Short mmCIF file of C-alpha atoms and ligand atoms in Angstrom, two decimals:
data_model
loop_
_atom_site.label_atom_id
_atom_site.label_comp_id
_atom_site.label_asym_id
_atom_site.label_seq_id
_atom_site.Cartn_x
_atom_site.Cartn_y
_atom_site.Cartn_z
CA UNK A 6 8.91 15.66 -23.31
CA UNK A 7 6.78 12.85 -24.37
CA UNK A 8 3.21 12.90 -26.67
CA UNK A 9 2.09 9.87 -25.19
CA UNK A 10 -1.36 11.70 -24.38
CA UNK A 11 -2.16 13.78 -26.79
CA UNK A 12 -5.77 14.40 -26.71
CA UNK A 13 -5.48 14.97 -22.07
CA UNK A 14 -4.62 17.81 -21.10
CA UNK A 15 -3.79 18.33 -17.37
CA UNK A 16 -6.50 17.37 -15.23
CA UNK A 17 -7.98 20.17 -12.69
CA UNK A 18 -10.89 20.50 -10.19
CA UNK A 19 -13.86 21.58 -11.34
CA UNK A 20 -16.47 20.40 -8.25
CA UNK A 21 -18.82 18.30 -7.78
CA UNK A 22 -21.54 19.78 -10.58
CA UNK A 23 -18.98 19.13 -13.69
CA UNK A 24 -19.55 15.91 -15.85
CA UNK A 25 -16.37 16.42 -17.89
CA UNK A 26 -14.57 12.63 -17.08
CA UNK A 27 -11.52 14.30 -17.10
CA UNK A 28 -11.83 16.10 -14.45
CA UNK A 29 -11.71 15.79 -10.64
CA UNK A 30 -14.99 16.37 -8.70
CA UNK A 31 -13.55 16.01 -5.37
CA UNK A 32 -9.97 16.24 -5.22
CA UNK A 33 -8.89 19.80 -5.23
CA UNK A 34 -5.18 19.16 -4.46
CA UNK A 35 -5.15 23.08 -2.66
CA UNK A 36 -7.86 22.80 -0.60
CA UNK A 37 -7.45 22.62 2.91
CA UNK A 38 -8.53 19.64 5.24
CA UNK A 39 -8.27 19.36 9.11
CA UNK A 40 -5.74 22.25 8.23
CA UNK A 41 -3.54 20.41 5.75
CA UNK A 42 -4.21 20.42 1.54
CA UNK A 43 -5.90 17.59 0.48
CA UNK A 44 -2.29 16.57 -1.70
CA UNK A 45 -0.51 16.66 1.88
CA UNK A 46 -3.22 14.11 3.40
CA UNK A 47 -3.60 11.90 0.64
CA UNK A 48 -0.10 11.35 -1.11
CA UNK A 49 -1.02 9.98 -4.36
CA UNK A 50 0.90 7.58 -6.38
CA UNK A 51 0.82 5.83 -9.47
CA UNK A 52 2.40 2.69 -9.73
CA UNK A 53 4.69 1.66 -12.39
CA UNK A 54 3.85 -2.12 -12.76
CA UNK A 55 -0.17 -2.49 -13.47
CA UNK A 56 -0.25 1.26 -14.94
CA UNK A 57 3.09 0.72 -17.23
CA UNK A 58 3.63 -2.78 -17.88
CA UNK A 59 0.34 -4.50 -17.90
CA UNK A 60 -0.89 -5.46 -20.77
CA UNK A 61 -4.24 -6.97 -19.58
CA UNK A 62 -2.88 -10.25 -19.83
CA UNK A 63 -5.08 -12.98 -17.97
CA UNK A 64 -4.58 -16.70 -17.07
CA UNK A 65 -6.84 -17.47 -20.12
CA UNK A 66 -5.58 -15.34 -22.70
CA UNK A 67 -2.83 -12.51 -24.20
CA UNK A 68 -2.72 -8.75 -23.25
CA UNK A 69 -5.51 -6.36 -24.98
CA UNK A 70 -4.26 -3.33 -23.68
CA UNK A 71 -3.35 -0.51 -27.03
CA UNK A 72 0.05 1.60 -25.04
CA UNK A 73 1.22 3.37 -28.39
CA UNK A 74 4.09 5.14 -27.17
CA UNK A 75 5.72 1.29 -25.91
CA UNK A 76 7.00 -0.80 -28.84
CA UNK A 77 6.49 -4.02 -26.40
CA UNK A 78 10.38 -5.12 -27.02
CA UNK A 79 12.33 -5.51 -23.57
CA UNK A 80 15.27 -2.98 -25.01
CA UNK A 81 16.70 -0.12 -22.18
CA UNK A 82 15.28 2.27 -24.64
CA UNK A 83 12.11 1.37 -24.93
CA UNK A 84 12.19 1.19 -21.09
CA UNK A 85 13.84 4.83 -21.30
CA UNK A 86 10.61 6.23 -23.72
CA UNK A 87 8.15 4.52 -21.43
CA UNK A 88 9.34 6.90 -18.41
CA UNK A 89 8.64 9.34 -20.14
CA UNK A 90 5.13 8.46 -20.82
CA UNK A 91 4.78 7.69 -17.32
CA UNK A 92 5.95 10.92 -16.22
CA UNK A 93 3.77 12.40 -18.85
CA UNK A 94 0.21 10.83 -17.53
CA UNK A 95 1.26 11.50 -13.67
CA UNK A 96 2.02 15.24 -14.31
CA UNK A 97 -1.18 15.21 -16.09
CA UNK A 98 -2.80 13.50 -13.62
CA UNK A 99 -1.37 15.84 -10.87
CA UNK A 100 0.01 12.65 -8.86
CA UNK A 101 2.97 13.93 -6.94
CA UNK A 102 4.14 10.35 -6.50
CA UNK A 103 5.05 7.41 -8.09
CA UNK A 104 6.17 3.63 -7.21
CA UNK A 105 7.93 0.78 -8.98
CA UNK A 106 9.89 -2.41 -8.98
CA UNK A 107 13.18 -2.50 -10.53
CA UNK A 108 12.20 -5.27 -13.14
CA UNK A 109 9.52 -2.58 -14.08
CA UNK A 110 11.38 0.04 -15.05
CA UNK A 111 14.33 -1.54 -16.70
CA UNK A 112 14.54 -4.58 -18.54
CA UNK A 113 16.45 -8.02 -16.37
CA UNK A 114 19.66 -8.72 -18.41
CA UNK A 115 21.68 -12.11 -18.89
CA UNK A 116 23.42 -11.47 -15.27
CA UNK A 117 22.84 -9.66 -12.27
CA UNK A 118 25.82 -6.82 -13.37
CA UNK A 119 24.00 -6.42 -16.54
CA UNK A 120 20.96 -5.82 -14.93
CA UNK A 121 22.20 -3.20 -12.63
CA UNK A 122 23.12 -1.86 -15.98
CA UNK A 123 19.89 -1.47 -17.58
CA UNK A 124 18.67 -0.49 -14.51
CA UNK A 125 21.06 2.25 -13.88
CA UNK A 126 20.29 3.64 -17.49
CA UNK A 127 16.70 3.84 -16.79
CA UNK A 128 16.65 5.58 -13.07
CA UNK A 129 18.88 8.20 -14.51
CA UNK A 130 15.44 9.02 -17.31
CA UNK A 131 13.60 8.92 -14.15
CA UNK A 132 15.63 10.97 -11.99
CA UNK A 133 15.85 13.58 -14.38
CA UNK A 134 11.79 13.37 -15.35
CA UNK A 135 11.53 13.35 -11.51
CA UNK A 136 13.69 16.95 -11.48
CA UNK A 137 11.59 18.17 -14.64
CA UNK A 138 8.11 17.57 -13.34
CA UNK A 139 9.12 17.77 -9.26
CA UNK A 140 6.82 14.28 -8.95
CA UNK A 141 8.35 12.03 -6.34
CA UNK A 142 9.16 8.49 -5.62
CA UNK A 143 7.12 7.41 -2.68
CA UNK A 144 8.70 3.73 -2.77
CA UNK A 145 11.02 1.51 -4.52
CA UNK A 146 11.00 -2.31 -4.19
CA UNK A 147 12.80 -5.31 -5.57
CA UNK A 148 10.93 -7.67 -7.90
CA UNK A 149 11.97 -11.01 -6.05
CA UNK A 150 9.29 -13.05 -7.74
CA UNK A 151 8.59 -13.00 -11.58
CA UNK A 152 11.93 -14.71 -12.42
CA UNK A 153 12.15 -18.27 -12.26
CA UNK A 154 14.87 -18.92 -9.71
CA UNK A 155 12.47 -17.59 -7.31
CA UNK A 156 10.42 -20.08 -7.51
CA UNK A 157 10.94 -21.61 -3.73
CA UNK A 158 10.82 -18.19 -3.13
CA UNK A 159 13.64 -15.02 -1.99
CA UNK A 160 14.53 -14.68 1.03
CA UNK A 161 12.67 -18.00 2.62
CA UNK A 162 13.51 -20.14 -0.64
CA UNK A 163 15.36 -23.72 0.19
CA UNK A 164 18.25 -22.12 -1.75
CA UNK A 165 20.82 -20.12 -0.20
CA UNK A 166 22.07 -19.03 -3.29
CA UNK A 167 19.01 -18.06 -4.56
CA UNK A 168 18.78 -15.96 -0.98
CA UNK A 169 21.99 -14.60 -1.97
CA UNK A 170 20.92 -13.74 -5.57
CA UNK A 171 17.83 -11.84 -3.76
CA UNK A 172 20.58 -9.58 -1.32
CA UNK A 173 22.06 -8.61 -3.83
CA UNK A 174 18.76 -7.34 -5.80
CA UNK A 175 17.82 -5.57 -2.92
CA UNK A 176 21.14 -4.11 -2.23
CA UNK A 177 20.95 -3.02 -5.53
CA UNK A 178 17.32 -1.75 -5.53
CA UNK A 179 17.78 -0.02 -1.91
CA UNK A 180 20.65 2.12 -3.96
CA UNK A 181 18.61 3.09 -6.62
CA UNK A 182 15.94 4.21 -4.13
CA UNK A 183 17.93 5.92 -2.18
CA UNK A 184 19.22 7.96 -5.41
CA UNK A 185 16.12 8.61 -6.54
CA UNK A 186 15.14 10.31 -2.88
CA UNK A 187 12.42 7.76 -2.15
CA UNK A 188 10.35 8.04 0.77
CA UNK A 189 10.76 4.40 1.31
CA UNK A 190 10.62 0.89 0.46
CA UNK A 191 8.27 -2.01 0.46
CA UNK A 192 8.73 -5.44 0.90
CA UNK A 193 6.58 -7.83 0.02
CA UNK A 194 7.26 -11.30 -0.18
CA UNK A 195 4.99 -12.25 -3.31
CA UNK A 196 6.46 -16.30 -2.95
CA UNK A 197 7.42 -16.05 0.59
CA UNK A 198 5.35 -18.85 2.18
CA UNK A 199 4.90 -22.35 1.07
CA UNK A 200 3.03 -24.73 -1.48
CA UNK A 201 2.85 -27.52 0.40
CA UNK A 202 4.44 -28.30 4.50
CA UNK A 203 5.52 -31.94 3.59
CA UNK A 204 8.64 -29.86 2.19
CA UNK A 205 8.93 -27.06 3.99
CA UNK A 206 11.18 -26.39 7.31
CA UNK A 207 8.83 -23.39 8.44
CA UNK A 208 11.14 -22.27 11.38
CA UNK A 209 14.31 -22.73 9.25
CA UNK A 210 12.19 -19.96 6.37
CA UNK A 211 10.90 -17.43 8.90
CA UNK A 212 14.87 -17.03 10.79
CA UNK A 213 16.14 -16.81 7.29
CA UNK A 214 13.57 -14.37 6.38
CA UNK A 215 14.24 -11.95 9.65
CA UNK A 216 18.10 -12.32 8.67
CA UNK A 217 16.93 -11.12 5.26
CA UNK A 218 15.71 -7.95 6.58
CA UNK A 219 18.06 -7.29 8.97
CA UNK A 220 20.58 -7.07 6.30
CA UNK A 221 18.46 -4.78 4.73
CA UNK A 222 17.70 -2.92 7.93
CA UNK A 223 21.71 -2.66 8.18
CA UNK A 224 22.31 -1.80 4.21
CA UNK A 225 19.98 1.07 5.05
CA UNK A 226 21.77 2.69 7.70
CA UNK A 227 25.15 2.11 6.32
CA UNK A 228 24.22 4.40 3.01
CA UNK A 229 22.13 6.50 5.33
CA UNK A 230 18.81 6.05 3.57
CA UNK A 231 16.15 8.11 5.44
CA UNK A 232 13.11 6.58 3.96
CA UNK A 233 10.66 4.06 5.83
CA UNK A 234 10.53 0.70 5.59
CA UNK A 235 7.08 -1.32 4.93
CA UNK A 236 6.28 -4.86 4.86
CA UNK A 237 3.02 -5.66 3.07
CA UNK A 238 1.00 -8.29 4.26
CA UNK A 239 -1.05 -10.81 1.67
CA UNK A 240 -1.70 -13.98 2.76
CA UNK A 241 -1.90 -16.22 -0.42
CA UNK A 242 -1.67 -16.37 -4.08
CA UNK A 243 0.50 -17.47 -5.71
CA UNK A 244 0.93 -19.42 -3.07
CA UNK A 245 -1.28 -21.36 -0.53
CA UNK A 246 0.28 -19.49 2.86
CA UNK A 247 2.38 -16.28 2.68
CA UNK A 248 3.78 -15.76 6.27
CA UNK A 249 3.54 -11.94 6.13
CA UNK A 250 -0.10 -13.16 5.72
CA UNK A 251 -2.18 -10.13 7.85
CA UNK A 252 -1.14 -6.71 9.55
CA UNK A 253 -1.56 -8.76 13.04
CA UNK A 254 0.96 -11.52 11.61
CA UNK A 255 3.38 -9.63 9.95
CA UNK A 256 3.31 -7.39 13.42
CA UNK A 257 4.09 -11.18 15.60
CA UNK A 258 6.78 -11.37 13.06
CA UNK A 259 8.71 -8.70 13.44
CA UNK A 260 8.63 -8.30 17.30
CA UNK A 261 9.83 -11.72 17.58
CA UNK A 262 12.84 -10.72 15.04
CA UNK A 263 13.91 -7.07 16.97
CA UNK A 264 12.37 -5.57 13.61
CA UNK A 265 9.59 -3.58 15.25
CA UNK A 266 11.41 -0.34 15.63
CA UNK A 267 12.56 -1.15 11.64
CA UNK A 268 9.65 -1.71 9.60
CA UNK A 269 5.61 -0.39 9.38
CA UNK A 270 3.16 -1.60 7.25
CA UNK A 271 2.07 -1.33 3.65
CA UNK A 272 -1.32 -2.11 3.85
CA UNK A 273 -3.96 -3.37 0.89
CA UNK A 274 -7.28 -3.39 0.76
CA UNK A 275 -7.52 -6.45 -1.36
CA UNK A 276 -4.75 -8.29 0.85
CA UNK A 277 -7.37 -7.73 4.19
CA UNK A 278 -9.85 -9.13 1.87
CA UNK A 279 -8.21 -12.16 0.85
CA UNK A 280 -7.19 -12.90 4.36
CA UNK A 281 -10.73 -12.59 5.67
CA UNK A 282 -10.40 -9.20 6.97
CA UNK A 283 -11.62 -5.51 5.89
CA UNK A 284 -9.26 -2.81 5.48
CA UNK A 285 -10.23 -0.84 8.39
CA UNK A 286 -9.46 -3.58 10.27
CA UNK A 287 -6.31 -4.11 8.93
CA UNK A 288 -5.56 -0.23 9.04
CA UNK A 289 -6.46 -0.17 13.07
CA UNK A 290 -4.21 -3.27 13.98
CA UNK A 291 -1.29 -1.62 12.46
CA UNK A 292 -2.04 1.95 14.07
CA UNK A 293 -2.95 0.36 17.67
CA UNK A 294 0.56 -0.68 16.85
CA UNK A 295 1.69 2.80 16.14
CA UNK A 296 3.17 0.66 12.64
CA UNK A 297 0.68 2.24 10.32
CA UNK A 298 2.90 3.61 7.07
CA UNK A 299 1.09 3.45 3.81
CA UNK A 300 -1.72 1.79 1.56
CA UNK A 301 -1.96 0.12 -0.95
CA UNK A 302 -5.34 1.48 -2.41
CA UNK A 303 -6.94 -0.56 -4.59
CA UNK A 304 -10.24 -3.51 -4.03
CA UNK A 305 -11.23 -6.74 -4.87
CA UNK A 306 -14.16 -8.65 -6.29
CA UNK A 307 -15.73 -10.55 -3.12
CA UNK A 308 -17.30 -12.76 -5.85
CA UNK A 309 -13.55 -13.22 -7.15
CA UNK A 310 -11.08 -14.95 -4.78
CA UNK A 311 -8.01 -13.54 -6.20
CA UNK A 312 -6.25 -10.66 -5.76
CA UNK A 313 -7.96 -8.90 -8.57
CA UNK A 314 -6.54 -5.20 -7.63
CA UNK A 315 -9.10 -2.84 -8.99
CA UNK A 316 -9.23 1.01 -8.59
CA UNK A 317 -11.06 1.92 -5.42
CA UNK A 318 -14.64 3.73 -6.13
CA UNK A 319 -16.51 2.58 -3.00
CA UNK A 320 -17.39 5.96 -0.74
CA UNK A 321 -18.03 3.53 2.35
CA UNK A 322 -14.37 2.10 2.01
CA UNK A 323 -12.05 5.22 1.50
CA UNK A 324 -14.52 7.18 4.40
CA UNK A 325 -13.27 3.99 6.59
CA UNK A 326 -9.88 4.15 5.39
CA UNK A 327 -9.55 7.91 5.85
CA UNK A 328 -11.32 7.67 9.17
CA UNK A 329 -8.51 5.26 11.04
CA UNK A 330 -5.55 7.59 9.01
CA UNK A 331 -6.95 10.54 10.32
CA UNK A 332 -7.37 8.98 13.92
CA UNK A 333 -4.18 7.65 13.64
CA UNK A 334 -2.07 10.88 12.43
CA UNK A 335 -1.95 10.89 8.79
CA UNK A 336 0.18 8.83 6.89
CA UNK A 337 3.57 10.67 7.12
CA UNK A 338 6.24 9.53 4.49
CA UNK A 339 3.39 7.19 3.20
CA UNK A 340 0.57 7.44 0.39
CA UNK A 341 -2.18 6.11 -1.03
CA UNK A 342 -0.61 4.14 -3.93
CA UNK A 343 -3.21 2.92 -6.32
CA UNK A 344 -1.77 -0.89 -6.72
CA UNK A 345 -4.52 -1.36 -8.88
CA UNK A 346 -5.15 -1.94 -12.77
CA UNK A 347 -7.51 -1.14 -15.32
CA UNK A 348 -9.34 -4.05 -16.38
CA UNK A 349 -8.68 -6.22 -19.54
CA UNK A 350 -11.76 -5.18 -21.31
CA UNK A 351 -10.66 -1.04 -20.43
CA UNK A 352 -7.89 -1.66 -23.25
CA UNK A 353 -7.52 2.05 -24.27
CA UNK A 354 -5.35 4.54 -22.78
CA UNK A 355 -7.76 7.18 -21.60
CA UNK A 356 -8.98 4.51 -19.22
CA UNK A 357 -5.83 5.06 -17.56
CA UNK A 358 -6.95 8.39 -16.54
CA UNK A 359 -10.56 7.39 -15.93
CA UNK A 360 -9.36 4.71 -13.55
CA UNK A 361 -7.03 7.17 -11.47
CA UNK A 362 -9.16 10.43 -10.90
CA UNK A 363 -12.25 8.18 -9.94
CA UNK A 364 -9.86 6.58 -7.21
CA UNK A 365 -8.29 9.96 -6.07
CA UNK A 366 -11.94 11.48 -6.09
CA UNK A 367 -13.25 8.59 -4.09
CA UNK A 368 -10.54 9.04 -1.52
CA UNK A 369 -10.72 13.22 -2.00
CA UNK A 370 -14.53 12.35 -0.59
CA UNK A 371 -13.54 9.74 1.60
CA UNK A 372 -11.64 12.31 2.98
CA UNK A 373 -13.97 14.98 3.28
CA UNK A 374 -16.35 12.75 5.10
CA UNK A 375 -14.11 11.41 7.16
CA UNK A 376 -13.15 14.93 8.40
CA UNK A 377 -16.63 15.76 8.41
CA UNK A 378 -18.09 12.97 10.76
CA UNK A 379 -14.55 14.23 13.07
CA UNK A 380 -16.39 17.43 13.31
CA UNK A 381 -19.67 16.38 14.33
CA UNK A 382 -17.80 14.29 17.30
CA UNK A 383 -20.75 12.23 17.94
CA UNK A 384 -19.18 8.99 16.52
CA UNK A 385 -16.17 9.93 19.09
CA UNK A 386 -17.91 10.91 21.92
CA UNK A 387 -19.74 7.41 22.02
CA UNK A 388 -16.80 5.49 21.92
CA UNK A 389 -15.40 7.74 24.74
CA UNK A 390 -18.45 7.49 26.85
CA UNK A 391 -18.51 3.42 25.77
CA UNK A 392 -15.20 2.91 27.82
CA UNK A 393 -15.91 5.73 30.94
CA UNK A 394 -16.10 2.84 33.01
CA UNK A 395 -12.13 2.79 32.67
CA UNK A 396 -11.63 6.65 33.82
CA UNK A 397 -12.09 6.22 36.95
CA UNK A 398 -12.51 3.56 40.23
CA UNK A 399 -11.93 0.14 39.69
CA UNK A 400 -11.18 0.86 35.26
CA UNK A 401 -8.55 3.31 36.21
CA UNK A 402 -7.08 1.12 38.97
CA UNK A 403 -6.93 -1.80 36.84
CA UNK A 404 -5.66 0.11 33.71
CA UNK A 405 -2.56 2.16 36.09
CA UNK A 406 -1.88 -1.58 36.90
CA UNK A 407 -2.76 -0.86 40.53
CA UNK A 408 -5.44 -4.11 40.92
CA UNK A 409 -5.02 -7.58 41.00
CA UNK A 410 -7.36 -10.87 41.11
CA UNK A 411 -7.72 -10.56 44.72
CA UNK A 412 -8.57 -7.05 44.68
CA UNK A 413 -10.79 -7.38 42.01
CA UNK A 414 -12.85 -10.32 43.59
CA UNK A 415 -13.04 -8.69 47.44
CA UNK A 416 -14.98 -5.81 44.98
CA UNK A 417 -17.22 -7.72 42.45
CA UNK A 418 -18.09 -9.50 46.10
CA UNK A 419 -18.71 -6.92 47.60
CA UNK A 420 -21.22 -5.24 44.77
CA UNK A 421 -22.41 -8.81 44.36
CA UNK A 422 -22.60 -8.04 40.49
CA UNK A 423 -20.85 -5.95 38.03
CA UNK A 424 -22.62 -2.64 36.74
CA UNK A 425 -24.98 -2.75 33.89
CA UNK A 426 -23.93 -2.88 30.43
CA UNK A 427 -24.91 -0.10 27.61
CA UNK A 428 -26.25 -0.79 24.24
CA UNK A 429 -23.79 -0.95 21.71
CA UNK A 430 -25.74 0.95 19.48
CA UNK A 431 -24.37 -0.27 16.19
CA UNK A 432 -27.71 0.40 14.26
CA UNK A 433 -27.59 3.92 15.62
CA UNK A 434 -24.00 4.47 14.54
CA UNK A 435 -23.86 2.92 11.19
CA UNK A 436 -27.16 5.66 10.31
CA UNK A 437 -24.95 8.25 11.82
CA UNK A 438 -22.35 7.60 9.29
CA UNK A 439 -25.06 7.34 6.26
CA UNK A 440 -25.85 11.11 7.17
CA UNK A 441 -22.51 12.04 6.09
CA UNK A 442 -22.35 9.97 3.34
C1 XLS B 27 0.99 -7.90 -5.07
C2 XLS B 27 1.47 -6.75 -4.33
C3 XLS B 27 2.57 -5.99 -5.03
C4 XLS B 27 3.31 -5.13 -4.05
C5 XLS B 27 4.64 -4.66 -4.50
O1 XLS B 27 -0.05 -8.48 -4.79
O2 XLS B 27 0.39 -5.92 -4.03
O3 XLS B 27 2.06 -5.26 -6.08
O4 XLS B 27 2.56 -4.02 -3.68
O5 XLS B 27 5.52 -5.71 -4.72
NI1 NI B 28 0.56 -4.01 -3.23
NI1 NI B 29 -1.69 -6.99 -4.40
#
């Protein structure tokens, strides 16, 4: 057992009145919501990489961040003693998951078999802190970006042995997942796109991207991994186009490939943002695709254009959020993963646990409301009554695909115009939600 926190003790509910920092105002893990516990709705998980390994490094300077229990070498045991570190803050947190890459957890060796190595030493540390504390892995992914070959890029680079280099990774990471009883794994293609088009063969990258995951799709079912697969969208930085660059893209994608039935989506708030969208938007593409999985919950700076991941506090965005889950059925073997770091100036390591209970309290509330404004059913029962026009006559005709254009003119002739629109009452509706809020 590891001392890492010595001065936290494990973090509990004490409602909305308390003004202890360590504690949760909102998210009582027990209580029950829409008749499920508030831990069974929301799924919370700490991720390895920002809350683990970064340091607060920036483009203009070195990392700030004090981690006393890390002796900042890359040596397997250092990586084992950080696990347990980590396992110590989520169980005092009260996260019952947890996420990482496998260049995250164990340190990359001189070859690929010596990686496997290191990383084999390390998941057995976190499969046995996973069996001591009963947290869970709620994804795995390969890092297929950080190390210089990738530089073209994984699966789409120019390079088929680099493609070859990045099977094998995955192979290797899909393994250790599985092990580990993950509840699935994410890809996201952080170089998968181009720099420029005067040297890229864009058709040539997207096949070879689809034969990518097919391989994984097959690797899956031949070891009998039960978990989901997720493709997160972003659609730059680092580079200037990443083809899984939106839900609705990354959706074109893999119905042209045969891959719709394979993969959902990991969805980020700060990856709608940078591609111009919200993440309610982003959330209700992928469900009116029946493709929602999990999210990524963390938000950016709109005065920032980068992806700048901080921990979600806005009550307007997790209500949204937690509005399209709840619409759309919860997020089954998903979570709300907080892919999102502390800032460089929050350099100490209680800011760890400030950062994470005013996330899972802003979703705990997000929640709540969310439910709440279900209750009331007003907000539903306008957008019901908005489309009546398609229950019945010509809406339901047209909708059993029963009418055609000839149909349909012989009756707007007929009437000689079409029925009167409504208001769409978006003044009305957005006060409606401010009374919950
Ligand atoms: C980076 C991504 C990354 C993925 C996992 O922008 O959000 O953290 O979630 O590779
Ligand atoms: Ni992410
Ligand atoms: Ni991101």
């Amino acid at each position: 057992m590891s001392d890492a926190f010595p001065t936290v003790s494990k973090i509990k509910f004490e409602g909305s009145t308390s003004k202890n920092p360590l504690a949760f105002k909102h998210y009582n893990a027990e209580e029950i919501v829409e008749g499920k516990t508030m831990r069974d709705h929301l799924r919370f998980s700490v991720v390895y990489w920002h809350t683990f390994r970064g340091r607060g490094v920036d483009v203009f300077g070195a990392g700030t961040a004090i981690r006393p229990w890390d002796d900042g070498t890359e040596s397997v045991e250092n990586a084992q003693k950080r696990v347990r570190a980590a396992f110590e803050f989520i169980e005092k947190l009260g996260a019952p998951f947890y996420a990482f890459h496998d260049r995250d957890v164990a340190p990359e060796g001189r070859t690929l078999s010596e990686s496997n190595k290191n990383l084999d030493a390390v998941a057995k540390v976190l499969k046995s802190e996973q069996k001591r504390t009963g947290i869970k892995l709620l994804w795995g992914t390969a890092n297929l970006f950080s190390n210089p070959r990738y530089m073209h890029g994984a699966a789409t680079s120019p390079n088929a042995e680099v493609f070859a280099f990045a099977a094998a990774q995955v192979k290797k990471a899909l393994e250790v997942t599985h092990d580990l009883g993950g509840e699935g794994y994410v890809f996201w293609g952080g170089r998968e796109g181009y720099s420029t088009l005067l040297n890229t063969d864009v058709k040539r990258e997207l096949d070879h991207l689809a034969k990518f995951l097919h391989m994984a799709v097959d690797y899956k079912k031949k070891i009998g991994f039960k978990g989901d697969f997720f493709i997160e969208p972003k659609p730059k930085e680092p580079t200037k186009h990443q083809y899984d660059s939106d839900a609705a893209a990354c959706l074109n994608f893999l119905r042209e490939y045969g891959l719709k039935n394979e993969l959902k989506l990991n969805l980020e708030t700060n990856h709608a943002t940078l591609a111009g969208h919200t993440m309610q938007h982003e959330l209700e593409v992928a469900a009116a695709a029946n493709a929602l999985g999990s999210i990524d919950a963390n938000t950016g700076d709109l005065l920032l254009g980068w992806d700048t991941d901080q921990f979600p506090t806005d009550i307007y965005l997790t209500t949204q959020c937690m509005l399209t889950i709840l619409k759309a059925g919860g997020l089954k073997k998903g979570g709300v993963n907080f892919d999102a770091k502390v800032r460089r100036e929050s350099f100490e390591p209680i800011d760890l646990f400030h950062a994470h209970i005013g996330g899972m309290d802003a979703f705990a509330r997000g929640l709540k409301i969310a439910a709440a404004i279900r209750k009331d059913g007003r907000l539903a029962d306008f957008v019901k009554q908005r489309y009546s026009s398609w229950d019945s006559g010509v809406g339901a005709e047209i909708e059993k695909g029963k009418s055609n254009l000839t149909e349909l003119a012989k009756y707007i002739s007929r009437k000689g115009e079409a029925a009167p629109n409504q208001s769409g009452r978006q003044e009305f509706l957005e006060n409606l939600i401010n009374e919950f809020i």
